Short mmCIF file of N, CA, C and O in Angstrom, two decimals:
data_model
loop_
_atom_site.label_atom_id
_atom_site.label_comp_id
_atom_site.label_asym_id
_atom_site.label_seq_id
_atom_site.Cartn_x
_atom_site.Cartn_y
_atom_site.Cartn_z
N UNK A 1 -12.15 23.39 86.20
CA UNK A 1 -12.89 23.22 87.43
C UNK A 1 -12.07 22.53 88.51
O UNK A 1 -12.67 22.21 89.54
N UNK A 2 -10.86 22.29 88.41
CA UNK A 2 -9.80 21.27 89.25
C UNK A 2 -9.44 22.28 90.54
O UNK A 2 -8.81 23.32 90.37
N UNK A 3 -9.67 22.05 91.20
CA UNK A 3 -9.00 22.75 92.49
C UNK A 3 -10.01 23.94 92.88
O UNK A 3 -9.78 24.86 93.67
N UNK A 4 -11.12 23.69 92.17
CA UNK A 4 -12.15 25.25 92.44
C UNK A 4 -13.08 24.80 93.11
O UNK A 4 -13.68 23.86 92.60
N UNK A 5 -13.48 25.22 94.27
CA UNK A 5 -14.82 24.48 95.15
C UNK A 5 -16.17 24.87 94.49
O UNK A 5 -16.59 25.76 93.75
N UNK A 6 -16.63 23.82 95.08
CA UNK A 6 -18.37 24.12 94.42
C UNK A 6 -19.14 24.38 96.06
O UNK A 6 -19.26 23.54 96.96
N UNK A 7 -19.49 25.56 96.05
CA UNK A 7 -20.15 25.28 97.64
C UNK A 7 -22.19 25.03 97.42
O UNK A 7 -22.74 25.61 96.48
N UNK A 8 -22.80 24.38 98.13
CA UNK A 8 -23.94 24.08 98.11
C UNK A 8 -24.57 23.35 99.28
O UNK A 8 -23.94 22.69 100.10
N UNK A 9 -26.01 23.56 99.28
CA UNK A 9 -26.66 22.77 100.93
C UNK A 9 -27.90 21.44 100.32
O UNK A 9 -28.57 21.07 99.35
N UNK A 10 -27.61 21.23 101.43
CA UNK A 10 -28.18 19.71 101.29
C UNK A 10 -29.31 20.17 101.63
O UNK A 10 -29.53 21.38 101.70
N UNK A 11 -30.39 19.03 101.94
CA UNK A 11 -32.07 19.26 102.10
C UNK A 11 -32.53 19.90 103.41
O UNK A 11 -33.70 20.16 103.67
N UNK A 12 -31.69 20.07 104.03
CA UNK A 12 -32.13 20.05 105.77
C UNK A 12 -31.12 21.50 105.56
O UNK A 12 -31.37 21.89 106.70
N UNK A 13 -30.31 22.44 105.09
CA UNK A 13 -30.21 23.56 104.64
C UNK A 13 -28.55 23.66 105.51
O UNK A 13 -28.25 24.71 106.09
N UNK A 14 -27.61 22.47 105.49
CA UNK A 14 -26.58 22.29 105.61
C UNK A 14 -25.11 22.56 104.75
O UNK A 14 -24.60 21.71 104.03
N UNK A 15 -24.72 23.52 104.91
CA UNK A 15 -23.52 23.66 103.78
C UNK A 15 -22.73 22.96 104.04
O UNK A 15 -22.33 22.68 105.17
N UNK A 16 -22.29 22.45 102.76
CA UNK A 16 -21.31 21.59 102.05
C UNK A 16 -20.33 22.06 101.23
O UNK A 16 -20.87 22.96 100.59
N UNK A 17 -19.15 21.95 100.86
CA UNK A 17 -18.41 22.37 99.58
C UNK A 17 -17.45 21.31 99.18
O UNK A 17 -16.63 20.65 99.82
N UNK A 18 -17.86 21.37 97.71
CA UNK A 18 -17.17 19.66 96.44
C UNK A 18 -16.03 20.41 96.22
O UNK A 18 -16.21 21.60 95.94
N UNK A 19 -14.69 19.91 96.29
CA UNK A 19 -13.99 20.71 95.86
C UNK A 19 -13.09 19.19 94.43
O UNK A 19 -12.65 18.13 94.89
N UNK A 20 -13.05 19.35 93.62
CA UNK A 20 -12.09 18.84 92.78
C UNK A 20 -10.83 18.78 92.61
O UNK A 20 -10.35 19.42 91.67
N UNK A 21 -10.04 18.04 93.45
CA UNK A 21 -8.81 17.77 93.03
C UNK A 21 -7.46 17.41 92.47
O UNK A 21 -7.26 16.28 92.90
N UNK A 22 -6.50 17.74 91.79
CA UNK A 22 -5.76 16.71 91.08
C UNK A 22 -4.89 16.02 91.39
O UNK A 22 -3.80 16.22 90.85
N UNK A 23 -5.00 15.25 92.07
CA UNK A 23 -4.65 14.09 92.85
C UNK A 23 -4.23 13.15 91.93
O UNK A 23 -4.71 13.37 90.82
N UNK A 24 -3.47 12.12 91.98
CA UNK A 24 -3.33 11.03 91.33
C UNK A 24 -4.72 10.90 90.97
O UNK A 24 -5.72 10.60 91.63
N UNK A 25 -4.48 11.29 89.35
CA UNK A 25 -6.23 11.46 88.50
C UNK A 25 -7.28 12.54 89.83
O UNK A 25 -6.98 13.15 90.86
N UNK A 26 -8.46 12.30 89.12
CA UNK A 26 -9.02 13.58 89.77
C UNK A 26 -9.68 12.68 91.19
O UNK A 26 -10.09 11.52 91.23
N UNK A 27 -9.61 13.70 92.24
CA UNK A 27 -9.83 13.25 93.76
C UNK A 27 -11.27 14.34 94.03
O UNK A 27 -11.24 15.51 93.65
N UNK A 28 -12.24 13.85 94.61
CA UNK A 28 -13.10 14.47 95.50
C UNK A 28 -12.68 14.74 96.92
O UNK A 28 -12.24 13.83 97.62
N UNK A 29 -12.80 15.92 97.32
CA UNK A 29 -13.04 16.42 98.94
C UNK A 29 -14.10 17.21 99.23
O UNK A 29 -14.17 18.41 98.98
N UNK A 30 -15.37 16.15 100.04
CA UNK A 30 -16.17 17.08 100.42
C UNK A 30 -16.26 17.41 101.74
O UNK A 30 -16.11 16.51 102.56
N UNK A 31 -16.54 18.88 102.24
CA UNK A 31 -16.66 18.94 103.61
C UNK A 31 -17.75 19.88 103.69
O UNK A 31 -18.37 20.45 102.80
N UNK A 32 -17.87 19.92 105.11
CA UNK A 32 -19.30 20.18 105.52
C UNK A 32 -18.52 21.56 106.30
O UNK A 32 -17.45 21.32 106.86
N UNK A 33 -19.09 23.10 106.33
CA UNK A 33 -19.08 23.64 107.14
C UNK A 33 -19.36 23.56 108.23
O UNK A 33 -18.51 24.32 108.69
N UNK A 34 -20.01 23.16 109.19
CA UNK A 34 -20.39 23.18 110.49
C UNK A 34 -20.23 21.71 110.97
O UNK A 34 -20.37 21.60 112.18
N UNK A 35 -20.03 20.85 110.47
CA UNK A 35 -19.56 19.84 111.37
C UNK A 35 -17.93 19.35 111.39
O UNK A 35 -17.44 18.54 112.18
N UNK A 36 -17.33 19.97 110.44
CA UNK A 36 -15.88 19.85 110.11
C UNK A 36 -16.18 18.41 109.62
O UNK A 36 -15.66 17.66 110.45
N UNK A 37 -16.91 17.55 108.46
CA UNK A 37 -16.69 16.33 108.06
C UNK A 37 -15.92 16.51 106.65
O UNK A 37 -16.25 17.38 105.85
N UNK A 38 -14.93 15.67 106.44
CA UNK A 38 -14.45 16.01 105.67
C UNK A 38 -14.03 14.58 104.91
O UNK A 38 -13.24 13.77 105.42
N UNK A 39 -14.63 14.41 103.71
CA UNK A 39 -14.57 12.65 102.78
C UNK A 39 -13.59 13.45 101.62
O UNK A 39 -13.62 14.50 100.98
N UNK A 40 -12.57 12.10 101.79
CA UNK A 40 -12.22 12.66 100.25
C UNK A 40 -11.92 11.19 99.32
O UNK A 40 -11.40 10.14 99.69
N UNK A 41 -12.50 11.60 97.91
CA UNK A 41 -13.23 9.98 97.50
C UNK A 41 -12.51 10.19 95.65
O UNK A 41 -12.24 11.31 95.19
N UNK A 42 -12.37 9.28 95.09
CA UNK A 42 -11.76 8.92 94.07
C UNK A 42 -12.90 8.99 92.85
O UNK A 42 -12.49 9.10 91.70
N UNK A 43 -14.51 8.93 93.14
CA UNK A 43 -15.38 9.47 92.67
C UNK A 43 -16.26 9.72 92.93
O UNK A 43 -16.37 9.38 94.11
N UNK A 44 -17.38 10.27 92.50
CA UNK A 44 -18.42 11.28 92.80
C UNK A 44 -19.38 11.27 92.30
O UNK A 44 -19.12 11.87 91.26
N UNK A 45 -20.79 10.90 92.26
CA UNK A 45 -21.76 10.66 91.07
C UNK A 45 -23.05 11.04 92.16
O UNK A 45 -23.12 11.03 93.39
N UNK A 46 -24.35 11.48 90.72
CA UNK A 46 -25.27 11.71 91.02
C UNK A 46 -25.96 11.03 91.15
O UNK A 46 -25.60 10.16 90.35
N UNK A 47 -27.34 10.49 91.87
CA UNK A 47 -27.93 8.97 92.05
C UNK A 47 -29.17 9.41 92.03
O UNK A 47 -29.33 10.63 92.04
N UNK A 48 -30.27 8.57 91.99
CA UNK A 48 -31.63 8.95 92.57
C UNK A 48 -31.86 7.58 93.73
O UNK A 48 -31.49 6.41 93.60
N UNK A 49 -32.50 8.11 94.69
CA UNK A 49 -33.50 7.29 95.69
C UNK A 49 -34.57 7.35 95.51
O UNK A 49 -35.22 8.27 96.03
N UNK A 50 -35.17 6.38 94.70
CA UNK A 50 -36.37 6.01 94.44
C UNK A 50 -37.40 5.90 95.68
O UNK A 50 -38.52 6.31 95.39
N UNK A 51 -37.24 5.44 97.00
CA UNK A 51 -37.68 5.15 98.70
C UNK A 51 -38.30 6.77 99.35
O UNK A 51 -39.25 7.00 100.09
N UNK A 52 -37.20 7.77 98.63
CA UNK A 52 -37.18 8.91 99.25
C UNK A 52 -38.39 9.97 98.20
O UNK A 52 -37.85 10.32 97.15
N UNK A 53 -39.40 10.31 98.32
CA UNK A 53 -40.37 10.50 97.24
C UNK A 53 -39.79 12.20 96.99
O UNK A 53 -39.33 12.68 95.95
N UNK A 54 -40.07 13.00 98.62
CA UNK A 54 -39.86 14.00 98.49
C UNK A 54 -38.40 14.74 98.01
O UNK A 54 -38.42 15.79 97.37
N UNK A 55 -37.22 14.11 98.37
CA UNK A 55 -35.63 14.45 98.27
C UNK A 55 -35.11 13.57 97.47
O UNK A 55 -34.01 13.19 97.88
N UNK A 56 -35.55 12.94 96.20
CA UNK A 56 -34.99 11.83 95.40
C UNK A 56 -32.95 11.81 94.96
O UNK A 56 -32.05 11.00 94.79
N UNK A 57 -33.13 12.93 94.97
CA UNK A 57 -31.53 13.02 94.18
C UNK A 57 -30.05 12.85 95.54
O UNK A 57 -30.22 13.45 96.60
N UNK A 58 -29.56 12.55 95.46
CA UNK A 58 -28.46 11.96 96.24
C UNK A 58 -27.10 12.14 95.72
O UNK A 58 -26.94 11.47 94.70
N UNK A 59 -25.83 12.97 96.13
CA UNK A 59 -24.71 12.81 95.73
C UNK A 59 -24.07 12.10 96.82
O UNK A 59 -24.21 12.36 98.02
N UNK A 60 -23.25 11.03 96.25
CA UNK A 60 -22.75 9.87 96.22
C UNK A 60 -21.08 9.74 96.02
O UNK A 60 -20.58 9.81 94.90
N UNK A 61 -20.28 9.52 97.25
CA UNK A 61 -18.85 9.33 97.08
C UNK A 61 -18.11 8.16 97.26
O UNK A 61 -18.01 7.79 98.43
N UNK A 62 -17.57 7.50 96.41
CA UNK A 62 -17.41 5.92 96.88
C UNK A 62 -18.13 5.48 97.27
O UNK A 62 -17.68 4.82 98.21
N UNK A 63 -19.34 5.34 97.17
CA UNK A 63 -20.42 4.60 97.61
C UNK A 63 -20.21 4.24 99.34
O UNK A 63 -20.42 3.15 99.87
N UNK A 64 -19.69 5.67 100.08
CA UNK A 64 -19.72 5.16 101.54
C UNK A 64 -19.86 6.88 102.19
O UNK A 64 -19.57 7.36 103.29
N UNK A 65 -20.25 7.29 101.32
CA UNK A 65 -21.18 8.70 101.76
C UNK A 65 -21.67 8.99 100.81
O UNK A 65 -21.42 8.57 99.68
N UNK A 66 -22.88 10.17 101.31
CA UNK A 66 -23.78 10.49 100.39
C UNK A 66 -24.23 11.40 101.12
O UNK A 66 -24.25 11.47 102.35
N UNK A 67 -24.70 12.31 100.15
CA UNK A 67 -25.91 14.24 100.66
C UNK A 67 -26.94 13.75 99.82
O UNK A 67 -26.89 13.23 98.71
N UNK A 68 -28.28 14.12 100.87
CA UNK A 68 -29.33 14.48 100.47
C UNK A 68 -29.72 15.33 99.46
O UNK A 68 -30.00 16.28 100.19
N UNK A 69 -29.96 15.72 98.35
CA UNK A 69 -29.90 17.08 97.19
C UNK A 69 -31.53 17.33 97.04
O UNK A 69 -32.38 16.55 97.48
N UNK A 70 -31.73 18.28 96.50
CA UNK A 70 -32.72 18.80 95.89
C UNK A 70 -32.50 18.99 94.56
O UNK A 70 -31.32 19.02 94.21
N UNK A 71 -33.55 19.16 93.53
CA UNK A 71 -33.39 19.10 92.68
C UNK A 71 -32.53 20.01 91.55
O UNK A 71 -31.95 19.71 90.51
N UNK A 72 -32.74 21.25 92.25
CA UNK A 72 -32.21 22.55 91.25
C UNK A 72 -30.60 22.39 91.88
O UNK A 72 -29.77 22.91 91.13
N UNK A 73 -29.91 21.66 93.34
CA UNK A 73 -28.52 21.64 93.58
C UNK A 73 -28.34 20.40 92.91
O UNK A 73 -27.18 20.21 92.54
N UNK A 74 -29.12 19.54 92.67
CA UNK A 74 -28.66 18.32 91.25
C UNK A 74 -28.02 19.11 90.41
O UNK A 74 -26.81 19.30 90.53
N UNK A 75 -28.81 19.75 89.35
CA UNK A 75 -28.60 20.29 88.55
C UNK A 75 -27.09 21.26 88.33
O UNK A 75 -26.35 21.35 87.36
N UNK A 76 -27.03 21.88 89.66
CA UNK A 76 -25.46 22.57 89.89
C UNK A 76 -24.39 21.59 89.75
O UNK A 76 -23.36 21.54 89.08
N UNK A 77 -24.81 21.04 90.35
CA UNK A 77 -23.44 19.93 90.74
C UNK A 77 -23.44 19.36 89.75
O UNK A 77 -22.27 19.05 89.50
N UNK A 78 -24.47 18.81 88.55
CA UNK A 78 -24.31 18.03 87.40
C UNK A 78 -23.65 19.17 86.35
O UNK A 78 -22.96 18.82 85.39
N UNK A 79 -23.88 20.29 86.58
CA UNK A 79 -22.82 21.06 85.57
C UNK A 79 -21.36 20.80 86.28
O UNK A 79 -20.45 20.22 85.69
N UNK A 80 -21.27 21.16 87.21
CA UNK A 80 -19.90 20.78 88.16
C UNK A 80 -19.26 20.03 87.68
O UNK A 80 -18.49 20.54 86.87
N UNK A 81 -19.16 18.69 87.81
CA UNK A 81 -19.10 17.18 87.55
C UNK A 81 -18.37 17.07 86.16
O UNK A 81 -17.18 16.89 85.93
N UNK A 82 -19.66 17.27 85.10
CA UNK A 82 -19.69 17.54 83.71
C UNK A 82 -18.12 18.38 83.23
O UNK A 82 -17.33 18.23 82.30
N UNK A 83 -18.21 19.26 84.35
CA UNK A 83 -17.08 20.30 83.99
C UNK A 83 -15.51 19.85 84.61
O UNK A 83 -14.40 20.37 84.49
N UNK A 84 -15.94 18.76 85.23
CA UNK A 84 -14.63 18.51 85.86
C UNK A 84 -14.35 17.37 85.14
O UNK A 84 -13.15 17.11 85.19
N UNK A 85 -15.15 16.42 84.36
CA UNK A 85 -15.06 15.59 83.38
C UNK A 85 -14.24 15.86 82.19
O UNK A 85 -13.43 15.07 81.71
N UNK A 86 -14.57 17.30 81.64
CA UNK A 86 -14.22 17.60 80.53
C UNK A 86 -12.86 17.40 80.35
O UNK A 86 -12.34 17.66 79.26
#
């Protein structure tokens, strides 16, 4: 999964794509199609927001960004992750 993008949209129907890198150990780069934002973070994890009732799930990069998720793009990205773990 190293160097293969994961593309997916956030709650408000924004594309995004995780791409996995091998960077000194594995590197996150996420960017956003349409706004050209582009984080690239040393790790990457799935979270919940307990505050947020309707959009609970949250991916999380260095704890200084974060996407809104839904539940079934949790689920993608937690195979993702999983797979880039391995």
């Amino acid at each position: 999964m190293i160097n293969q993008p994961h593309a997916f949209k956030d709650v408000k129907g924004m594309a995004w794509t995780l791409t996995a890198l091998a960077m000194s150990g594995t590197q996150f780069a996420l960017e956003s199609d349409a706004s050209s934002v582009c984080v690239v973070a040393s790790k990457a994890v799935l979270t919940m927001d307990e505050t947020n009732e309707q959009h609970p799930f949250v991916l999380e990069l260095d704890d200084n960004a974060s996407v809104i998720i839904d539940e079934p793009t949790m689920e993608k990205l937690d195979e993702f992750l999983q797979a880039v773990a391995a």
